Amino acid sequence: MPYPYGGGDIIYAVDINAIYEASVDRPACILQQTVSQSIPDNTTTAITFTTETLDTHGFHSTSSNTTRITPTVAGWYRFHGVVWAPSLGTYATVVAGISKNGTTQTSPERHATPPTSGSFTDTVGGTYSANGTTDYFELTMLQDNTANSAQNTLVSGSNACYFECVFERGL
Amino acid sequence: MSAYTILLELYVNGAWTSVSDVLAETEVQVSRGYTDEGTIKPSTMNWAFLDQAGTYDPDNPYSPYYGLIGRNTQCRLSVNGNYDFQGEISKWTPETTENFSYNQTTGVATGRRIMRVEATGILRRIMDWTQTVESPLHNQIKGYSTLTGYWPIEGDESGSGGETFSNTVSGGKLGYATSGVTFGADDGLTGSDAVASLDATANYGGTFASTSTSGWQFSWAMSFTDVSLSATTYEIMRWRTTNGYSWSFAISNASFTYNVFDAGGNLLKTNTLVFAPQQAEYVIFRMKASVSGGTITFEPAYYFMGASVTSGVTDTFSGSLTRLASWSGTGAIGAGLKVGHVFGLAGTSDNLFSSDQIQAVNGFAGELTSARFARICTLAGIPYTVSTAGTAVMGPQRTDTVFNQLKECVDTEDGMLFDRRSAGPMIYFATNPTVRANSVAMALTYGTNVGTPFTKVIDGLDVANTVTVTQRDGPSATAQLTTGLLTASIIGEVKETVNVNVQDTSLLPSLAKYWLNRLSVLGARYPQVVIDIDANPSLDATATVRGPSDLITVTGYREETIYLMVIGVQTSTGTHRRKVTLLTVPYDVFRYGVYDTARMDAQALTTVASYGSSTTLIRTTCASDNFWSKNAVPYDIVISGERMTVVDASSPGGGGNDVGGFEAGVAGWTLTAGGTSTLTSSTAQKHSGQKSALITVASSPATVSMRSATGSYRQGVVAGGTYSLVFWVYCASVVNLGGAINWYDSSTAFISSGGVTATTNTAGVWTKVTTSVVAPALATQAMFGPSVTGSPANGTLVYFDDVELLDSSGTTQMLSVTRAVNGISKTLPSGSEAHVFNPGRYAK
């Protein structure tokens, strides 16, 4: 790969700032759901987050569009999400997904078949690009049960929906 | 005028002999180091003897020095006790006037005869050597004192005669080979020159020298990467001892078998180990055998080139052990087998898998240039000195002449190699200046101690805009200048090639960029600096000891100090005349950034308007990651050739007609409420820079307010624009805070006032207060500032810093500067680039 710098190049502030942004100030956002949310049956629904564990660069708002992570620095980001569904023996499907600007993205992480008892989690993750201004990402959940009933997400201590992203590299 | 004590000596008949008193009336000329960049040259000294009697004619039988002086007679010169030169005489040239005659009997001469003499440093001899430094593996193996046979099978073996190959052991028998052996075919063994390749019909072998020692070791290198291996096991090497025993190694695609047979062919010992022969390009095999009583202990082992560990086992059997007799191998395992460096040792004391041996196998790849240089000098017996550890990590060492090996170190390092001027180590390797804390070795002043000529040259010499760095026997990388005044579109393409030998070839693009930077320094050159010692005798000792890679400065010629790196030194010395000339190149590219010392530059920031020569508030463009420091003031920048000192800088988006950092004091700010409270500049506390504004509360008024004053300190705004009033506050106790923005129209008529949300600080900590506001309709100016509310106690000290009204774009920044620091005073055109003065650079 071509190296951008050689000995004798002038040290510019932008170079050091780029190193700073990719190291000690690497953008990251971690959200964990603290208020349970009703998920309609068989409807892909974005998860809301009204508190932030970490939000270094103002990617998330706890008051507006609380489902969204909107990276303010352009680049490729690694996303990871976990959805928690309460105990129910009649699930046909519980699926976590990540959407970009409302469109579900392909994810290398896949879900397992729901258990017939006990709470259920599904994970999803992938690396996606963000333009640093308008692109936003959401953690979605789809639950389908034989009673066709809405189900609340589980919020029980550390057992709660979780959504995070970390800056990987520039565009 | 000073008199100089010249001591010129020749080494005659085992002693240094002064010949200073017979110098002709000419000056002694010495040249050390480089005369142009990149060309290694031996030092030289030229002088003339007044030689009426032919005393200094080596060809004169009547001379007392006849037979004692001549070619390569050692000589040295010192001036006032400091050595200027040491070396060997390379040329004697007698000159006579037309009517010259000399009567040997009477000693009467007519006319005049002089002997011109030229001497050179030891580098001349080194550069002329054709002797090669053999490959690292060859050098390592031949260093074993107990060799009973060493067949390198390396390089061109045509000199060995027919289908034979050389044995380096004195008196040892040549190796033999049938057809099917191609010498010098494969250079994949890193620490070796190319070794032989075999086809399936090849047979080859050798005979060991006789020794009385029964224990022995046997080793060789092989490559299987081009062989089509299978599960079938093939013998790859067999050797015999004088008692008739045969030992063999055999391999398949997954195993390694060793066998021992007695004289009758009966199998005495066998074992098979898991072994992947193609996991490395070359494998070094070794068998070590010793005997105690009737038990033979043997240790088959192997090393995969490039690995960090060796492998092997220890085994025993009952029998007898005698010395090595012969060895043989075949190509039966398949075409493409490579072999080299077959050797045997008497005894088992040498460790054939020592770290030295392993490094030799790998060609000493990973050595710093300085370490390689030192090792080669040691091998060649050359006394040397190295300045500091090098910057570059070298690739494998190959066979080449001593000088080429040393030059490869110098070129890879971008260092300098030159003769030393004084006794002791003969040559000096100055590593790249970017690795040294280069202090100024000599500070000169034009008009005081810089002699003539001192001229600047703006030319294309030593300039390149396309640089290719080529790895020895490997790839290359090219860097091309795409911006500035030296691009190919302006001066035409000027190419330069640099040959290196680095361990990591992925660094070649970076190295190409380094060399491009190195060869595209914009600005003038100052090829030489003459120091007139007669006029400045105090400089003699300092000037004499200057050498290549020293940093010198010249002030008083240009507005700025000129930084130069010495590449060569020339002296001219007579009894009453001495001149030192330093040959120099620009130093800029070596001004590497040092943490906490060097300044980073801002990139492509320009003035947003034209500014007169006395304007001290200058606005430039900026960006979120590319802006001027508020905290590091004062620092110098250069705009359009004028150097100025930044004493204060606003935040991006800040600074109307003021900066708000109070680095220049509190002029322009005033207390609009607070009775007898005072507003002063303070260094006791500061949020950025060195100073802040201090309100000292008197008599506990209800509110104390400081505002950017009327007049020129009112900040320009745009109606409808979003602004943030930001200030930082420090107070040892908690105080109530507020503030205001007063909006004015273009006729300075008051429109309205916006307030700052009431808040408090954290005691003893700098606290930031931010209020976002929108400029009302018709607003074109604003006056703003913080307030201390809630009747602060008498004597309360409240510090404010970085009080700013920031626009939301943040794309411009105001600088408060001191103009014409370098004496240049001019109008600054709009769009002029602004740069830090003498910015730090990346080190090599």
PDB file of N, CA, C and O in Angstrom, chain B residues 67-102:
ATOM      1  N   GLY B  67      64.509   4.588  -0.941  1.00  0.00           N
ATOM      2  CA  GLY B  67      64.050   3.280  -0.458  1.00  0.00           C
ATOM      3  C   GLY B  67      63.163   3.356   0.762  1.00  0.00           C
ATOM      4  O   GLY B  67      62.627   2.345   1.212  1.00  0.00           O
ATOM      5  N   LEU B  68      63.040   4.568   1.320  1.00  0.00           N
ATOM      6  CA  LEU B  68      62.225   4.704   2.546  1.00  0.00           C
ATOM      7  C   LEU B  68      60.915   5.449   2.290  1.00  0.00           C
ATOM      8  O   LEU B  68      60.000   5.397   3.120  1.00  0.00           O
ATOM      9  N   ILE B  69      60.878   6.231   1.212  1.00  0.00           N
ATOM     10  CA  ILE B  69      59.633   6.911   0.866  1.00  0.00           C
ATOM     11  C   ILE B  69      59.220   6.509  -0.542  1.00  0.00           C
ATOM     12  O   ILE B  69      60.038   6.018  -1.321  1.00  0.00           O
ATOM     13  N   GLY B  70      57.985   6.717  -0.861  1.00  0.00           N
ATOM     14  CA  GLY B  70      57.491   6.352  -2.188  1.00  0.00           C
ATOM     15  C   GLY B  70      55.979   6.280  -2.178  1.00  0.00           C
ATOM     16  O   GLY B  70      55.303   7.030  -1.464  1.00  0.00           O
ATOM     17  N   ARG B  71      55.463   5.338  -2.931  1.00  0.00           N
ATOM     18  CA  ARG B  71      54.011   5.200  -3.001  1.00  0.00           C
ATOM     19  C   ARG B  71      53.459   4.757  -1.638  1.00  0.00           C
ATOM     20  O   ARG B  71      54.015   3.881  -0.989  1.00  0.00           O
ATOM     21  N   ASN B  72      52.380   5.392  -1.240  1.00  0.00           N
ATOM     22  CA  ASN B  72      51.665   5.064  -0.003  1.00  0.00           C
ATOM     23  C   ASN B  72      52.457   5.343   1.269  1.00  0.00           C
ATOM     24  O   ASN B  72      52.161   4.787   2.327  1.00  0.00           O
ATOM     25  N   THR B  73      53.498   6.189   1.169  1.00  0.00           N
ATOM     26  CA  THR B  73      54.142   6.643   2.400  1.00  0.00           C
ATOM     27  C   THR B  73      53.108   7.415   3.222  1.00  0.00           C
ATOM     28  O   THR B  73      52.407   8.279   2.704  1.00  0.00           O
ATOM     29  N   GLN B  74      53.034   7.084   4.499  1.00  0.00           N
ATOM     30  CA  GLN B  74      52.043   7.744   5.343  1.00  0.00           C
ATOM     31  C   GLN B  74      52.461   9.176   5.644  1.00  0.00           C
ATOM     32  O   GLN B  74      53.670   9.462   5.789  1.00  0.00           O
ATOM     33  N   CYS B  75      51.489  10.058   5.740  1.00  0.00           N
ATOM     34  CA  CYS B  75      51.773  11.444   6.059  1.00  0.00           C
ATOM     35  C   CYS B  75      50.623  12.025   6.874  1.00  0.00           C
ATOM     36  O   CYS B  75      49.531  11.450   6.908  1.00  0.00           O
ATOM     37  N   ARG B  76      50.899  13.133   7.532  1.00  0.00           N
ATOM     38  CA  ARG B  76      49.831  13.796   8.285  1.00  0.00           C
ATOM     39  C   ARG B  76      50.187  15.261   8.461  1.00  0.00           C
ATOM     40  O   ARG B  76      51.355  15.647   8.398  1.00  0.00           O
ATOM     41  N   LEU B  77      49.148  16.056   8.681  1.00  0.00           N
ATOM     42  CA  LEU B  77      49.331  17.497   8.810  1.00  0.00           C
ATOM     43  C   LEU B  77      48.571  17.975  10.031  1.00  0.00           C
ATOM     44  O   LEU B  77      47.399  17.628  10.220  1.00  0.00           O
ATOM     45  N   SER B  78      49.251  18.761  10.848  1.00  0.00           N
ATOM     46  CA  SER B  78      48.530  19.449  11.919  1.00  0.00           C
ATOM     47  C   SER B  78      48.839  20.933  11.831  1.00  0.00           C
ATOM     48  O   SER B  78      49.924  21.337  11.407  1.00  0.00           O
ATOM     49  N   VAL B  79      47.847  21.735  12.196  1.00  0.00           N
ATOM     50  CA  VAL B  79      47.981  23.191  12.206  1.00  0.00           C
ATOM     51  C   VAL B  79      47.623  23.672  13.602  1.00  0.00           C
ATOM     52  O   VAL B  79      46.519  23.383  14.091  1.00  0.00           O
ATOM     53  N   ASN B  80      48.553  24.343  14.208  1.00  0.00           N
ATOM     54  CA  ASN B  80      48.360  24.819  15.589  1.00  0.00           C
ATOM     55  C   ASN B  80      47.924  23.684  16.511  1.00  0.00           C
ATOM     56  O   ASN B  80      47.113  23.864  17.423  1.00  0.00           O
ATOM     57  N   GLY B  81      48.439  22.512  16.260  1.00  0.00           N
ATOM     58  CA  GLY B  81      48.176  21.380  17.147  1.00  0.00           C
ATOM     59  C   GLY B  81      46.958  20.566  16.801  1.00  0.00           C
ATOM     60  O   GLY B  81      46.722  19.505  17.394  1.00  0.00           O
ATOM     61  N   ASN B  82      46.139  21.010  15.846  1.00  0.00           N
ATOM     62  CA  ASN B  82      44.959  20.248  15.442  1.00  0.00           C
ATOM     63  C   ASN B  82      45.217  19.568  14.099  1.00  0.00           C
ATOM     64  O   ASN B  82      45.644  20.215  13.139  1.00  0.00           O
ATOM     65  N   TYR B  83      44.930  18.265  14.055  1.00  0.00           N
ATOM     66  CA  TYR B  83      45.180  17.559  12.806  1.00  0.00           C
ATOM     67  C   TYR B  83      44.170  17.944  11.741  1.00  0.00           C
ATOM     68  O   TYR B  83      42.966  18.034  11.992  1.00  0.00           O
ATOM     69  N   ASP B  84      44.680  18.154  10.551  1.00  0.00           N
ATOM     70  CA  ASP B  84      43.846  18.481   9.400  1.00  0.00           C
ATOM     71  C   ASP B  84      43.714  17.285   8.470  1.00  0.00           C
ATOM     72  O   ASP B  84      42.751  17.184   7.724  1.00  0.00           O
ATOM     73  N   PHE B  85      44.705  16.402   8.515  1.00  0.00           N
ATOM     74  CA  PHE B  85      44.730  15.326   7.523  1.00  0.00           C
ATOM     75  C   PHE B  85      45.610  14.187   8.014  1.00  0.00           C
ATOM     76  O   PHE B  85      46.619  14.399   8.668  1.00  0.00           O
ATOM     77  N   GLN B  86      45.224  12.976   7.636  1.00  0.00           N
ATOM     78  CA  GLN B  86      46.105  11.818   7.734  1.00  0.00           C
ATOM     79  C   GLN B  86      45.824  10.939   6.521  1.00  0.00           C
ATOM     80  O   GLN B  86      44.682  10.822   6.082  1.00  0.00           O
ATOM     81  N   GLY B  87      46.871  10.382   5.969  1.00  0.00           N
ATOM     82  CA  GLY B  87      46.648   9.544   4.795  1.00  0.00           C
ATOM     83  C   GLY B  87      47.958   9.021   4.230  1.00  0.00           C
ATOM     84  O   GLY B  87      48.965   8.901   4.956  1.00  0.00           O
ATOM     85  N   GLU B  88      47.905   8.723   2.948  1.00  0.00           N
ATOM     86  CA  GLU B  88      49.056   8.119   2.276  1.00  0.00           C
ATOM     87  C   GLU B  88      49.352   8.892   1.002  1.00  0.00           C
ATOM     88  O   GLU B  88      48.431   9.357   0.320  1.00  0.00           O
ATOM     89  N   ILE B  89      50.632   8.984   0.686  1.00  0.00           N
ATOM     90  CA  ILE B  89      51.018   9.723  -0.518  1.00  0.00           C
ATOM     91  C   ILE B  89      50.715   8.873  -1.744  1.00  0.00           C
ATOM     92  O   ILE B  89      51.132   7.717  -1.844  1.00  0.00           O
ATOM     93  N   SER B  90      49.958   9.448  -2.642  1.00  0.00           N
ATOM     94  CA  SER B  90      49.574   8.719  -3.841  1.00  0.00           C
ATOM     95  C   SER B  90      50.326   9.184  -5.082  1.00  0.00           C
ATOM     96  O   SER B  90      50.328   8.500  -6.100  1.00  0.00           O
ATOM     97  N   LYS B  91      50.998  10.339  -4.982  1.00  0.00           N
ATOM     98  CA  LYS B  91      51.638  10.865  -6.188  1.00  0.00           C
ATOM     99  C   LYS B  91      52.779  11.816  -5.824  1.00  0.00           C
ATOM    100  O   LYS B  91      52.613  12.698  -4.976  1.00  0.00           O
ATOM    101  N   TRP B  92      53.960  11.595  -6.453  1.00  0.00           N
ATOM    102  CA  TRP B  92      55.106  12.503  -6.321  1.00  0.00           C
ATOM    103  C   TRP B  92      55.384  13.058  -7.710  1.00  0.00           C
ATOM    104  O   TRP B  92      55.625  12.294  -8.645  1.00  0.00           O
ATOM    105  N   THR B  93      55.387  14.356  -7.870  1.00  0.00           N
ATOM    106  CA  THR B  93      55.626  14.944  -9.192  1.00  0.00           C
ATOM    107  C   THR B  93      56.694  16.031  -9.083  1.00  0.00           C
ATOM    108  O   THR B  93      56.421  17.136  -8.604  1.00  0.00           O
ATOM    109  N   PRO B  94      57.932  15.743  -9.528  1.00  0.00           N
ATOM    110  CA  PRO B  94      58.966  16.788  -9.477  1.00  0.00           C
ATOM    111  C   PRO B  94      58.756  17.822 -10.576  1.00  0.00           C
ATOM    112  O   PRO B  94      58.320  17.484 -11.673  1.00  0.00           O
ATOM    113  N   GLU B  95      59.064  19.070 -10.253  1.00  0.00           N
ATOM    114  CA  GLU B  95      58.992  20.146 -11.251  1.00  0.00           C
ATOM    115  C   GLU B  95      60.263  20.971 -11.137  1.00  0.00           C
ATOM    116  O   GLU B  95      60.718  21.272 -10.026  1.00  0.00           O
ATOM    117  N   THR B  96      60.829  21.315 -12.275  1.00  0.00           N
ATOM    118  CA  THR B  96      62.048  22.133 -12.258  1.00  0.00           C
ATOM    119  C   THR B  96      61.891  23.301 -13.210  1.00  0.00           C
ATOM    120  O   THR B  96      61.112  23.234 -14.163  1.00  0.00           O
ATOM    121  N   THR B  97      62.637  24.352 -12.931  1.00  0.00           N
ATOM    122  CA  THR B  97      62.705  25.431 -13.909  1.00  0.00           C
ATOM    123  C   THR B  97      63.560  24.948 -15.078  1.00  0.00           C
ATOM    124  O   THR B  97      64.310  23.961 -14.958  1.00  0.00           O
ATOM    125  N   GLU B  98      63.479  25.652 -16.208  1.00  0.00           N
ATOM    126  CA  GLU B  98      64.142  25.171 -17.435  1.00  0.00           C
ATOM    127  C   GLU B  98      65.648  25.038 -17.263  1.00  0.00           C
ATOM    128  O   GLU B  98      66.291  24.138 -17.793  1.00  0.00           O
ATOM    129  N   ASN B  99      66.251  25.952 -16.519  1.00  0.00           N
ATOM    130  CA  ASN B  99      67.718  25.976 -16.406  1.00  0.00           C
ATOM    131  C   ASN B  99      68.215  25.225 -15.174  1.00  0.00           C
ATOM    132  O   ASN B  99      69.341  25.403 -14.746  1.00  0.00           O
ATOM    133  N   PHE B 100      67.364  24.396 -14.604  1.00  0.00           N
ATOM    134  CA  PHE B 100      67.753  23.794 -13.329  1.00  0.00           C
ATOM    135  C   PHE B 100      68.892  22.780 -13.495  1.00  0.00           C
ATOM    136  O   PHE B 100      68.901  21.978 -14.423  1.00  0.00           O
ATOM    137  N   SER B 101      69.857  22.892 -12.586  1.00  0.00           N
ATOM    138  CA  SER B 101      70.888  21.846 -12.492  1.00  0.00           C
ATOM    139  C   SER B 101      71.321  21.744 -11.039  1.00  0.00           C
ATOM    140  O   SER B 101      71.184  22.698 -10.264  1.00  0.00           O
ATOM    141  N   TYR B 102      71.827  20.610 -10.687  1.00  0.00           N
ATOM    142  CA  TYR B 102      72.260  20.401  -9.298  1.00  0.00           C
ATOM    143  C   TYR B 102      73.535  19.569  -9.306  1.00  0.00           C
ATOM    144  O   TYR B 102      73.595  18.504  -9.930  1.00  0.00           O
TER     145      TYR B 102
END
